[in-house]
Short mmCIF file of C-alpha atoms and ligand atoms in Angstrom, two decimals:
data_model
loop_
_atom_site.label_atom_id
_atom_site.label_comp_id
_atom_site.label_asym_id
_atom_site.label_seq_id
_atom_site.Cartn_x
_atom_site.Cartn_y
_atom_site.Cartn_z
CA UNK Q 29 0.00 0.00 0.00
CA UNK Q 30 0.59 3.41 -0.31
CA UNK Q 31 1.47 4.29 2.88
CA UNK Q 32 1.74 2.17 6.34
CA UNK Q 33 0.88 3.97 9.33
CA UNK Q 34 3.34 3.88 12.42
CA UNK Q 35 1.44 1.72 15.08
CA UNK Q 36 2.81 1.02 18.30
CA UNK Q 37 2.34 -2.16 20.35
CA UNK Q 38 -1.28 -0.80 22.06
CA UNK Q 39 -2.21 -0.05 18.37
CA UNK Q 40 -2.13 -3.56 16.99
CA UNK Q 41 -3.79 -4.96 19.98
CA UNK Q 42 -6.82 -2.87 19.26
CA UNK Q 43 -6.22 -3.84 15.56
CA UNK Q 44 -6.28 -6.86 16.37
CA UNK Q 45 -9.38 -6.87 18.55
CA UNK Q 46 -11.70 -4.84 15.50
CA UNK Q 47 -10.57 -7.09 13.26
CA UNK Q 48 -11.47 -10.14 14.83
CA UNK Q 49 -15.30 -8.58 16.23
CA UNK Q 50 -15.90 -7.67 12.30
CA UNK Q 51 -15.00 -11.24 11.46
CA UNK Q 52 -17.37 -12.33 13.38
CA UNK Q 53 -19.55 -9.72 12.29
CA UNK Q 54 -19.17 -10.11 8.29
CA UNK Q 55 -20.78 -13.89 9.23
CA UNK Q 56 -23.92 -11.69 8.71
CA UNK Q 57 -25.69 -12.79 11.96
CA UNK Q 58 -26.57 -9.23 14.41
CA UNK Q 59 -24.67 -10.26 17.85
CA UNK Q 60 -24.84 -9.43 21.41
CA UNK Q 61 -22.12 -8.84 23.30
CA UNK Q 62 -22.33 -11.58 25.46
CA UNK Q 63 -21.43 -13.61 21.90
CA UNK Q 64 -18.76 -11.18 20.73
CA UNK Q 65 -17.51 -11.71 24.85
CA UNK Q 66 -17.31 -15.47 23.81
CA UNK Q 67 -15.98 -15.22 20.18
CA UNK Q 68 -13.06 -13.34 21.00
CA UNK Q 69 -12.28 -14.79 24.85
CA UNK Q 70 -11.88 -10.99 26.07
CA UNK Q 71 -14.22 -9.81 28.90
CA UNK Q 72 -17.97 -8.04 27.84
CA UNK Q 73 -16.38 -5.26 29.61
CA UNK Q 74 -13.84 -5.27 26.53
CA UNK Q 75 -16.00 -5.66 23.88
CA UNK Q 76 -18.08 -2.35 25.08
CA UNK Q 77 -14.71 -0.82 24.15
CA UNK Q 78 -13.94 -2.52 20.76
CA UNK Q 79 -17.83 -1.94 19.79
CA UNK Q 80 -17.69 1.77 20.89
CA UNK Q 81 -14.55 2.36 18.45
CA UNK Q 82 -16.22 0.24 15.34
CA UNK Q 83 -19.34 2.45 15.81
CA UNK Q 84 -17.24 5.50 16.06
CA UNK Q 85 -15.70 4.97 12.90
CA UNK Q 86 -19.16 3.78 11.40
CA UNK Q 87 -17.87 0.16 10.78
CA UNK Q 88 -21.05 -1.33 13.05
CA UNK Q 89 -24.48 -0.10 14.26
CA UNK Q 90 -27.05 -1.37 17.09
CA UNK Q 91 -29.51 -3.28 15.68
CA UNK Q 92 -32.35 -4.04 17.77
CA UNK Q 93 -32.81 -5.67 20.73
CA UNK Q 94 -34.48 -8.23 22.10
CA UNK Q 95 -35.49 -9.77 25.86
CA UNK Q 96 -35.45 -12.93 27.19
CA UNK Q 97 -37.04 -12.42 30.43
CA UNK Q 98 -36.91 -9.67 33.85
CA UNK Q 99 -33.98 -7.20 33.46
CA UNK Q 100 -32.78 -5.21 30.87
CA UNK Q 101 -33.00 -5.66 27.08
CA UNK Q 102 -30.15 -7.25 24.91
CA UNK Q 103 -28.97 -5.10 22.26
CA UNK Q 104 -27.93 -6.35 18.88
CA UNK Q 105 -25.20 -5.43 16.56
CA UNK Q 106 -24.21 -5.76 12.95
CA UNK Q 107 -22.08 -4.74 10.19
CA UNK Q 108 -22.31 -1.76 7.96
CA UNK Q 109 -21.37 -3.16 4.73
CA UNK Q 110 -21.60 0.18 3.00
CA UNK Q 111 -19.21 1.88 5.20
CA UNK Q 112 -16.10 1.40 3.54
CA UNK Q 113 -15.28 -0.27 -0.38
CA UNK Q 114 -12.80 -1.47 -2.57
CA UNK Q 115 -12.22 -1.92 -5.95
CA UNK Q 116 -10.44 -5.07 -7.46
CA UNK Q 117 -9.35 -5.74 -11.13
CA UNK Q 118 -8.80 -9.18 -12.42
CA UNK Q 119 -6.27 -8.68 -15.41
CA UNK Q 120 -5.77 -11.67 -17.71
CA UNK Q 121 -3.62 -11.73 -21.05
CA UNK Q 122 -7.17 -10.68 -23.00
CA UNK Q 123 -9.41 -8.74 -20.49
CA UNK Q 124 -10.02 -6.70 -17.49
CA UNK Q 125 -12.47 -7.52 -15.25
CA UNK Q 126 -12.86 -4.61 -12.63
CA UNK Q 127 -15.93 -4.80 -9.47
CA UNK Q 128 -16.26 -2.42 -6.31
CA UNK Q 129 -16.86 -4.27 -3.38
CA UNK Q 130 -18.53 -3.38 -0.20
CA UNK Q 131 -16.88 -4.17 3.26
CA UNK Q 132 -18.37 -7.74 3.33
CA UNK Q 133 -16.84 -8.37 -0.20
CA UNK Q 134 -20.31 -7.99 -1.89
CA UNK Q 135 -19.74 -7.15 -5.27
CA UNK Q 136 -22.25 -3.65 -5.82
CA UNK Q 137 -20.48 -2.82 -9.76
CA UNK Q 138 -18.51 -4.40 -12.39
CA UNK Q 139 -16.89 -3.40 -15.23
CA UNK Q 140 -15.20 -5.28 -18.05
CA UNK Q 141 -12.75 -3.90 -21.15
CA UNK Q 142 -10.60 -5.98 -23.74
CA UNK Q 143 -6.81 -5.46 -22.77
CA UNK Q 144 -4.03 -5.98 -25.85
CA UNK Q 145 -0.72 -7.24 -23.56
CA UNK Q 146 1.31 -6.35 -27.38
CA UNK Q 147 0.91 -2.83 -26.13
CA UNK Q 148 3.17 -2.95 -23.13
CA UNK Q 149 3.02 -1.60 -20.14
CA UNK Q 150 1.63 2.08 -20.95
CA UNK Q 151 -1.60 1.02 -21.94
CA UNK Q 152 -1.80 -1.89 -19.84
CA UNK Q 153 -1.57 1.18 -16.66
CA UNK Q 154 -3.75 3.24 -18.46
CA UNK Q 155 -6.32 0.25 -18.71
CA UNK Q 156 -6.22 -0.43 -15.10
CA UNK Q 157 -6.56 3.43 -14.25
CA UNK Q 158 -9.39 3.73 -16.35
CA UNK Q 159 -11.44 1.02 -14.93
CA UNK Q 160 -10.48 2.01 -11.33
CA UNK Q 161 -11.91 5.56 -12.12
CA UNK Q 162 -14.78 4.12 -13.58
CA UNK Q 163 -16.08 1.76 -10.46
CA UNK Q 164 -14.63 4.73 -7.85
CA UNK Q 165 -18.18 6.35 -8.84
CA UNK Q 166 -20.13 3.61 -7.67
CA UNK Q 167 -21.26 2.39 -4.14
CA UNK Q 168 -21.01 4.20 -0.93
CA UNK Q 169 -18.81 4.62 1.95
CA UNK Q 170 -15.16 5.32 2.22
CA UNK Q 171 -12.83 4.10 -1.01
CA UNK Q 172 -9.78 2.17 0.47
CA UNK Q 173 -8.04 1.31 -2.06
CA UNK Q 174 -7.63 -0.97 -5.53
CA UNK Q 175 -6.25 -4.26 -5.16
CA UNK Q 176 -4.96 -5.97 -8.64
CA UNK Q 177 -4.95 -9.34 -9.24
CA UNK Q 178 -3.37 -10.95 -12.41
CA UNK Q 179 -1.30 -14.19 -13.38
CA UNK Q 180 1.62 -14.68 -11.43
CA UNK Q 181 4.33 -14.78 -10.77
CA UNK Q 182 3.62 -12.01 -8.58
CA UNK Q 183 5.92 -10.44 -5.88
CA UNK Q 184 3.13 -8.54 -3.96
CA UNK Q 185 5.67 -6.43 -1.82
CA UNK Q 186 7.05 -4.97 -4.69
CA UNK Q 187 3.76 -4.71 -7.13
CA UNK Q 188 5.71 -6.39 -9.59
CA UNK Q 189 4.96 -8.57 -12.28
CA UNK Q 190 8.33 -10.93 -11.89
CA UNK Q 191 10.15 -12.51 -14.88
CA UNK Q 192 9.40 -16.05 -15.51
CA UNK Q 193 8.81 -18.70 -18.27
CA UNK Q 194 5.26 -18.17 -17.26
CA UNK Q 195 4.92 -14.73 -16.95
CA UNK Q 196 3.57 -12.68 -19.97
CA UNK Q 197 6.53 -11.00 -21.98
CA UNK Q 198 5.53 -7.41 -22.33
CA UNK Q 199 4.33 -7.35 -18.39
CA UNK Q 200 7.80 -8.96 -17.03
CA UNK Q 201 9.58 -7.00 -14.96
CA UNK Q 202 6.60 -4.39 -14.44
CA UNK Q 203 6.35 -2.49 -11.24
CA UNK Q 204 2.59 -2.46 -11.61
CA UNK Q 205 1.95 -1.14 -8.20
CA UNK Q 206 4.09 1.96 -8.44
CA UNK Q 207 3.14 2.98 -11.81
CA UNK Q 208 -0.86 2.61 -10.67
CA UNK Q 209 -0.27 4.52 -7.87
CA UNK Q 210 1.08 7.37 -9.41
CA UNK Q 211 -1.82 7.54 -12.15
CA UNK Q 212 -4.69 6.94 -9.02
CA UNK Q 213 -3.20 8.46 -6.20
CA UNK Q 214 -4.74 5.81 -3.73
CA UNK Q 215 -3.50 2.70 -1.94
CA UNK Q 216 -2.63 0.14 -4.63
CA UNK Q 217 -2.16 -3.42 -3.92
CA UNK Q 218 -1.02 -6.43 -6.67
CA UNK Q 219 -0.94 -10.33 -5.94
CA UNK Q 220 -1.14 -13.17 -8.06
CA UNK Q 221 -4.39 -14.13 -9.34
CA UNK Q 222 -4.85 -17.20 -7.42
CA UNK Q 223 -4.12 -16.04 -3.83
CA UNK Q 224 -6.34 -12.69 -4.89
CA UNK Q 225 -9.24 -15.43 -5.18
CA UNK Q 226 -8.42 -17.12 -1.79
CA UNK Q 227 -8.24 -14.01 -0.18
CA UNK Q 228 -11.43 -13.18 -1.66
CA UNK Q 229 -13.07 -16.07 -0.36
CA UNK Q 230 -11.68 -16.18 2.96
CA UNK Q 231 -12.88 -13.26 4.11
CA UNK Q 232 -16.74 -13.96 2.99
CA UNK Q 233 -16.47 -17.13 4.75
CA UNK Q 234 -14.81 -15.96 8.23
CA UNK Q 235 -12.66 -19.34 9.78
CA UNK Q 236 -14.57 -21.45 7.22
CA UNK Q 237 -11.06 -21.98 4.85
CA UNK Q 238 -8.19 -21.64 7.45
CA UNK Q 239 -6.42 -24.94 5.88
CA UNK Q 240 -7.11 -24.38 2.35
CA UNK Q 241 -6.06 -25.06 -1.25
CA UNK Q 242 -7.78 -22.34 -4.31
CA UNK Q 243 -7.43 -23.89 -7.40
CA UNK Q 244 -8.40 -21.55 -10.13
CA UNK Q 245 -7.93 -22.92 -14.02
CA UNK Q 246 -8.17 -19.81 -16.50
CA UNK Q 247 -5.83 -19.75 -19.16
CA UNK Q 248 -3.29 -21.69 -16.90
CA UNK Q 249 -3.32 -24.13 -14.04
CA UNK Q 250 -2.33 -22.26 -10.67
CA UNK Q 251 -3.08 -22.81 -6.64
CA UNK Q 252 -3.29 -20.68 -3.86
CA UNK Q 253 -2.62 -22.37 0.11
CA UNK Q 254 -3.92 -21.03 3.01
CA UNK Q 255 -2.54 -22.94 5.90
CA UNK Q 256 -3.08 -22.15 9.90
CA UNK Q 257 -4.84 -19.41 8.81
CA UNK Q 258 -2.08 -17.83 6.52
CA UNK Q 259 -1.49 -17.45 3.05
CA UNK Q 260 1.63 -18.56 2.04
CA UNK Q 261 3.71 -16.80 -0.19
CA UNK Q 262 7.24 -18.52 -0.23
CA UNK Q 263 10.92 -17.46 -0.68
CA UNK Q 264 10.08 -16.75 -4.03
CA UNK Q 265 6.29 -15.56 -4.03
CA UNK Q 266 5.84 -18.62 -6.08
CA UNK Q 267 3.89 -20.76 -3.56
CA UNK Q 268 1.28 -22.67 -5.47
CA UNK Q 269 2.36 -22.65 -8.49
CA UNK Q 270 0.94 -25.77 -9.10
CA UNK Q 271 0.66 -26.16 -12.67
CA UNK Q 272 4.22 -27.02 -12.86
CA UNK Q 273 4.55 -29.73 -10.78
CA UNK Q 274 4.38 -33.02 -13.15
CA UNK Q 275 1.42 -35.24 -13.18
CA UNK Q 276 3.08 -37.60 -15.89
CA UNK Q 277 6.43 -38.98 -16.81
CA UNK Q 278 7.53 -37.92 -19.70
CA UNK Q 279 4.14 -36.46 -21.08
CA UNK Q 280 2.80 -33.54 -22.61
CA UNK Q 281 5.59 -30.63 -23.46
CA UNK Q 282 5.13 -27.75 -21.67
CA UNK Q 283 6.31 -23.72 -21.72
CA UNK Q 284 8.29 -24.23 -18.78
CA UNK Q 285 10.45 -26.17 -20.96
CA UNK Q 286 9.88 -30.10 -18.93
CA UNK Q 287 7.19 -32.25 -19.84
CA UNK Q 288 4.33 -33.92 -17.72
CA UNK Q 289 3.70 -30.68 -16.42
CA UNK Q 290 -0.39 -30.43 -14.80
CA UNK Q 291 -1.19 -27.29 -16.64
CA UNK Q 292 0.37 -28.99 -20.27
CA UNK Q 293 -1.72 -32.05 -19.49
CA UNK Q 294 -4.86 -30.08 -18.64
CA UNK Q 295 -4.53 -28.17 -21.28
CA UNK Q 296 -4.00 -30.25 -23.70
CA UNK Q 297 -6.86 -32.65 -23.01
CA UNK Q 298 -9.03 -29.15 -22.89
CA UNK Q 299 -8.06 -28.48 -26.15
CA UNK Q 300 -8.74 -32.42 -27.37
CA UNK Q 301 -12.06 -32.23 -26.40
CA UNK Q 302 -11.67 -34.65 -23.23
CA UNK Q 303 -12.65 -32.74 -20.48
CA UNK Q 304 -13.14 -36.54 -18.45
CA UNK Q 305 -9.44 -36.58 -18.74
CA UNK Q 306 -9.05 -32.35 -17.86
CA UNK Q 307 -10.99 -33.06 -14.48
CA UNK Q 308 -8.96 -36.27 -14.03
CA UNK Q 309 -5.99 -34.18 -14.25
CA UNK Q 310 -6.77 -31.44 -11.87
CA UNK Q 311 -8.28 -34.29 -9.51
CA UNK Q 312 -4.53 -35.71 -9.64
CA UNK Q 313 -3.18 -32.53 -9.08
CA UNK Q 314 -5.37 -31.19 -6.11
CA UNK Q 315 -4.74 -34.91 -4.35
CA UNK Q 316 -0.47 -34.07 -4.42
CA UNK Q 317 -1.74 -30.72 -3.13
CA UNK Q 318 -3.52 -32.62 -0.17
CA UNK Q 319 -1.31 -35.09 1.19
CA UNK Q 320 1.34 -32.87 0.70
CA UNK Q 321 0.00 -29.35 3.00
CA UNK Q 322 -2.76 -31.32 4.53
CA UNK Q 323 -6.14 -28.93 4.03
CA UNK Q 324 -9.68 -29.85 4.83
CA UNK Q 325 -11.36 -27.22 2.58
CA UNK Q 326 -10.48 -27.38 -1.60
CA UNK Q 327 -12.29 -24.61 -3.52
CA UNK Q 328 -12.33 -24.67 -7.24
CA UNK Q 329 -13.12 -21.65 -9.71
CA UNK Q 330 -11.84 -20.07 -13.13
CA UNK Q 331 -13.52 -20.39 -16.31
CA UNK Q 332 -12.50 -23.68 -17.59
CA UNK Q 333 -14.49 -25.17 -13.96
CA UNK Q 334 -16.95 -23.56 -14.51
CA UNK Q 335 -17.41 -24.18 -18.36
CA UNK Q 336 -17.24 -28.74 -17.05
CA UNK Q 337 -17.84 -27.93 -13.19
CA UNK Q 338 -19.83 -31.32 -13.29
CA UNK Q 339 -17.11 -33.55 -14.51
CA UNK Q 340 -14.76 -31.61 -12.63
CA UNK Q 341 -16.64 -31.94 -9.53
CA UNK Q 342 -17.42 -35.74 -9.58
CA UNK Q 343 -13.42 -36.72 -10.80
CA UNK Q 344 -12.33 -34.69 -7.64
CA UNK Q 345 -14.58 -36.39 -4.85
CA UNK Q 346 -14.20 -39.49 -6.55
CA UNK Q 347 -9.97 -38.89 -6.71
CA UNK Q 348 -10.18 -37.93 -2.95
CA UNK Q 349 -12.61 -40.98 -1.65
CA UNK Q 350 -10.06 -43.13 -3.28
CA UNK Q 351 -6.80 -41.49 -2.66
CA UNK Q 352 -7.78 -40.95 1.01
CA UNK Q 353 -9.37 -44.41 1.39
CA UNK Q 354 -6.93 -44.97 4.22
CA UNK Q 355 -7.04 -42.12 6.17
CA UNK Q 356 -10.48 -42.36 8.59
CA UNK Q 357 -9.30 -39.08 9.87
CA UNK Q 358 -9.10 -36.61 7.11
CA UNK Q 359 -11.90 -35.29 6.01
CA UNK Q 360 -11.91 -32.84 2.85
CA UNK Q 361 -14.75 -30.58 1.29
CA UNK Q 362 -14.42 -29.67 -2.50
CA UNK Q 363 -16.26 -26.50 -2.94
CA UNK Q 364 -17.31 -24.88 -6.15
CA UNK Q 365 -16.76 -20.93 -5.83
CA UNK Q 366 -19.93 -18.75 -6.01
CA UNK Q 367 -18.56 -15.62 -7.22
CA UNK Q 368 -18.32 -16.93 -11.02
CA UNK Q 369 -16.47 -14.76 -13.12
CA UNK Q 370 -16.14 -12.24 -10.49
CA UNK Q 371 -13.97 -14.45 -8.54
CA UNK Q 372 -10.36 -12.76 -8.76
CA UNK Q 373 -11.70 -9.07 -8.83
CA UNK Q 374 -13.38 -9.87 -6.03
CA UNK Q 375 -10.73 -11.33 -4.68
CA UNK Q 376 -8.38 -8.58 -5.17
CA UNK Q 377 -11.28 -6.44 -3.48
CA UNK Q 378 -10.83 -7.95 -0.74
CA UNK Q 379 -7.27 -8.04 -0.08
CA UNK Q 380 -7.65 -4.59 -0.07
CA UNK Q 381 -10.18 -4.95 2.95
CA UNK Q 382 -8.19 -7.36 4.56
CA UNK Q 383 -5.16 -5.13 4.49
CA UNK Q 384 -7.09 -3.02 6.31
CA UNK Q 385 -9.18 -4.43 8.77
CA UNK Q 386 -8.16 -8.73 8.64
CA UNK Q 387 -6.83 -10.19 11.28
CA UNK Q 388 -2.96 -9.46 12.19
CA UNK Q 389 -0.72 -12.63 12.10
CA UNK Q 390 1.76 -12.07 14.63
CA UNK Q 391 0.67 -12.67 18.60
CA UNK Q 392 -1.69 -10.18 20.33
CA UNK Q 393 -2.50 -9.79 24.15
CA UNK Q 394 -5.83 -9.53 25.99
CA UNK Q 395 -7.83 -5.80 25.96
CA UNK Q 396 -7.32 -3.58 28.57
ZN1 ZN Z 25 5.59 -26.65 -16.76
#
């Protein structure tokens, strides 16, 4: 982002605290405070605090009341998903797909152009501005920020697009982040596509995907892991970059220059009209992914799931049953994502939100 504000130890407990009551919150349910109390293990005493600083800044309202007997009434509390937005862009090699988001990740606007990648990194900015100034006029509450998603490699300190065998020519190299900033002046944020989308998800489905595997098939084959609660990024921003790891011995060539590779095999049975054999590759792929970063939750999206989610969705349970015949203990969900073609904008929406309000990683202490 743009610009990190200095925050002292006191600071990122209180962080901490908001972020984890809206978590709570964005499950949609109004709560008392005798739930919050419980949620979050702090005192009711503590949550009057936390509530009276999210109200303050507009982020949650009372919302009713209700009594269960003598004494005084409960009062409820909620969200106010129009209090702050985000936009996110989802840039492929052909398109942008832009949305504004509310603070829930509720998509209120979307916007879509055709984007040339031949025309280098200019127009590709100018693209990306355009769109952003386009959805900025839509929604209300406080604008946060943009967050950019797009195929990786990513390194999402930088903003940059980094150099790769799978990494579009005219992009490589790019400091995307920097140059957007200086067109919108407003945070900017850039990720991979994939972890964008598990971002995305994660925070419309509080705790639901803390050991989790996104894998999103577009034009390519990637992953995203969220494990303990944490996306993973790697020594080299490259974690789950599945769609090189090889699914066959000596099989299909692919750009990466070895053969076998999952996206090559995928691919190519996509483009030999056997998606039976696509989904059987992907179901191949996502069991490695299992046994090796043990997840219970596996969400699937992109457009070539969606355009054979039934095949894709029957190989997959039926890969898992089989491949985890053995193991009474692990139990693992394949879910379809709901968002559709919004998924990565979305999900790039969000990180933007999460920046800003998700929960902090590092060890936090008990409200005073
Ligand atoms: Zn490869």
């Amino acid at each position: 982002m743009s610009a990190v504000r200095p925050t002292g130890p006191l600071d990122r407990v209180a962080g901490a605290h908001d972020a984890a009551l809206l978590a709570v919150a964005r499950r949609g349910e109004p709560v008392a405070r005798a739930g919050l109390a419980d949620a979050l293990q702090v005192t009711p005493q503590a949550i009057s605090k936390i509530l009276t600083r999210l109200i303050d800044r507009g982020l949650m309202e009372e919302a009713g009341s209700f009594s269960s007997g003598p004494g005084k009434p409960t009062t409820l509390y909620r969200i106010v998903p129009g209090s702050r937005r985000a936009i996110g862009l989802h840039l492929t090699r052909s398109r942008l797909h832009g949305v504004v988001a509310d603070l829930t990740g509720r998509v209120l606007e979307r916007h879509s152009t055709e984007v040339d990648p031949a025309l280098g990194v200019p127009a590709l900015i100018d693209a990306l501005a355009r769109t952003a100034r386009e959805l900025s006029r839509h929604g209300p509450g406080e604008l946060l920020g943009v967050g950019v998603g797009m195929p990786g490699p990513v390194d999402p300190v930088g903003g940059v697009h980094l150099v790769s065998s799978s990494s579009t020519e005219a992009w490589r190299g790019a400091s995307v982040r920097d140059l957007l900033l200086a067109e919108l002046d407003m945070p900017v944020l850039v990720d991979h596509d994939s972890r964008a989308a598990l971002v995305g998800e994660s925070w419309s489905q509080p705790g639901l995907l803390d050991n989790s595997v996104l894998v999103l098939a577009e034009e390519g084959l990637g992953a995203a892991l969220r494990l303990d609660g944490t996306i993973v990024h790697g020594a080299h921003s490259r974690a789950g970059e599945a769609g090189h790891t090889v699914v066959r011995m000596g099989g299909t060539p692919c750009d990466c220059g070895r053969r076998g590779c999952a996206q090559a095999e995928y691919l190519q049975a996509l483009q030999d009209g056997d998606p039976e054999l696509a989904a059987r590759v992907l179901a191949t792929l996502v069991l490695n992914l299992v046994r090796l970063v043990d997840v219970d939750r596996v969400v699937l999206g992109g457009r070539s799931v969606y355009a054979h989610h039934r095949v894709t969705m029957g190989a997959l349970r039926e890969a898992l049953a089989q491949g985890l015949r053995e193991e009474d203990q692990m139990h693992v969900e394949v879910l379809l994502s709901t968002r559709g073609v919004d998924l990565i904008a979305a999900g790039a929406a969000c990180e933007v939100l999460e920046h800003e309000y998700g929960l902090p990683t590092a060890l936090v202490g008990p409200e005073r």
